Amino acid sequence: MRYLSLLVHCIARQPATVTIAVLLALAFATPLALDCVLWGESIVAANAQNAYTTLKAAEDAGAYDSAPDYIRTENGRDLKLLRGVVDAKDPHTFWAAVAKQSKAELDEIQEGTLQGDALNTEAEYRRAVIMSMEKNPRTINYVGDLPPAQYLPAAIASLPSVAWLLPSLVVGVGLCRITSPQRLLGARTIPATRRVPTVCVAASISCVAILVVAFLPGMVLSGLRNGFTSSGLPVVFIKNGSVVVASSGQALSSFLALVVLENVFVSCAIVCLGQLTGGAAAGGVVGVALCLLPLSDSYLSPSSPLSPLLKWLPTSYFDASRLMGFAGAFGVDICEGISLDTATGCIVLLSWTACFILLTLVVGFALSRYHAARRQRRGQTCPSTSRI
């Protein structure tokens, strides 16, 4: 425990650790000040107004005068439903009207009488139904309007995924330097079976501490601004060709678990390489490569050469917004063609972390035996050296 506390204390005092924690805290709180748009009431109302204006103008111009009766009947019904959305006076009435209008539109798309995106329309319908069931739904149009439990996933998704891996790079490289053989805390007097797991635990604790510092100010400000227990928007999103409805708790736990475990994995990978090489260079290069690999547009593509293995690679789970939606997410398929889920991601990340630690112990033991054998052979061939 003494060794662990010393490692964590040294990492906490490093300027890079403090800097990255402050920068992430500022970035996490940025959506409170900026107008980061959600799929909320204002966008839905604007789309309904545009659709109503276009359809009404076409009807007034006589575009449907020669159309069959059933088309004119459907147009009249659509105008009435859209007018109900446009003229809604309060959020409850608005979402109830949106539910009726989107349900009618979805039926027409499924019947083949209307061209449109069935999944997007279904997502809007299910979101509107949930909102219309609330007695006094809040008007939420921006990420900064969300309560804390929904703000965290949306704010995480608003930044590039690599930003949330920076703690693992800073902590991993820092611990490699602190525990190098030339430093006091890196002296090889502590057995590897104790030293390697302890350094990995120190890396994990440090990453979690940085993330807590990054998340806490924004969460508190969101709660003070919007209420800690107030209602938000339903978590409805499209994933791999299906509309998914999740609770706020599921979205929150998924984003938190993946962000924490991906940092634990990368930091432990860097630390393990540092224990084998005795420096920070190799671990730092591998850590950066791991963080940048999923940024490629083709990485999660079904046509990627890695597609059969993607489910079992830890890098596939570095972007939580590709596995779980958040409140007010736009109707885009977040994981088209690839079957990934949070539970599998957690298991994969933990398994790879354990494998890195175990492999480091095995390779380290083999290297130590090899060097010991070399020293013994040199002693046998050089008697004068063995007497010193």
Phi, psi and omega in degrees: 000324179298315179297318179298313181295325177294318179297313180297320180296318180295319179295318181297332183272354181287135179303324181296324180294313180295318182297313183292326178295317180292317181297318179292324177297319178294317180295320181294327181273353183302318180301342176290333182261333181260158180272076176277106191288140172249168174280076184245201187297320185294319181289317179298317180295319179295319178296319179295319179296317179296317180296318180295315181299316181295314182292321179294319179296320179294320179292318179294331179279358178082020183295336184248013182297324181263005181285157177300159183300322184293328178290318179294326177294316179295321179296319178297319178295318180297320178297320180294317180293318179293324178295326177296324178290314184295322185269004182299136186261341182218161184302321181297312178297321181300309184289329175295320178291322178296320179299316179295315183293315181290328177294318178295319179295319179296319178299318180294321179295317180292330177280346180087009180269355180217135176272134180178177180270105184296319181294316179297318180293320178296319178298318179294322179296313182292324176295317181294322179298315180296317180293323182289342179281346177277144182290315181228073180295139179283152175272112183234121181237344184228160179301323180293350179270354185278148173291164188307315183298330179263339180292321185300307179299320182293320179291321177298316181291339182283346179252155176301142184300329182294337180297325182278359175261354181300322177304321182294323179292314181296313182292315182298310180295320179299316179291327176298320178290317182295324185258019176292154183301338181279349180261157182298318181287351179257006179301137185276026175284338177273129180303144182299326181296339176260322186293311185297309178299324181294317179296322178293320177296319177299320178297317181296314180298318182294319178297315179298319180297318178297317180294322177297315178297325181288322185275325191300312181300316180295321179295317180295315179297320178297317179295318179294328183278318188246355183095136184284335183239014182287158180282155179233220177259150177292149179270093180236127182209169180253128181221120176053044175082013179224150176272128184242135174245123181233162177275163177298324179296321178295316179296316181297310182295323180295311181296315180297313183298315183291319180295318180293311186289328177292325176291321177298316181297308184295317180296319179292324177297317179295315181296318181297318177295323177296323178293328180280321185267342180079013180210181184257348188297307183297314179298320179296317180296314180296319179299315178297318179298318179298320182289326184274337184304313183288352181287344179295135181298331184271357186297312181265018179282140177300338180272000180294143176300337181271359188306323178292340184255353188304323183296338185250007178261133182296329182294341179291345185249020182281345179244101183297331182288352175270353181246329184223135177279179179221168183299128179081016180292145179286158186282065178239137179293115187279345183210061187287126175084354182234131181264098178234145178217162186294316182300313178297321179300317179297317180295317181296314181296316179294320181294316179294324177297313179297321179296319178299315181295313181297317180296322178298318179295317181294311181295319178299319178296317180296319179294320180295320177295321180296314180293323178296320179294322179295318179296323180293319179294321178295323179295327181285328181272346182233081184303321181298325180291322184291339181277347185283000000 
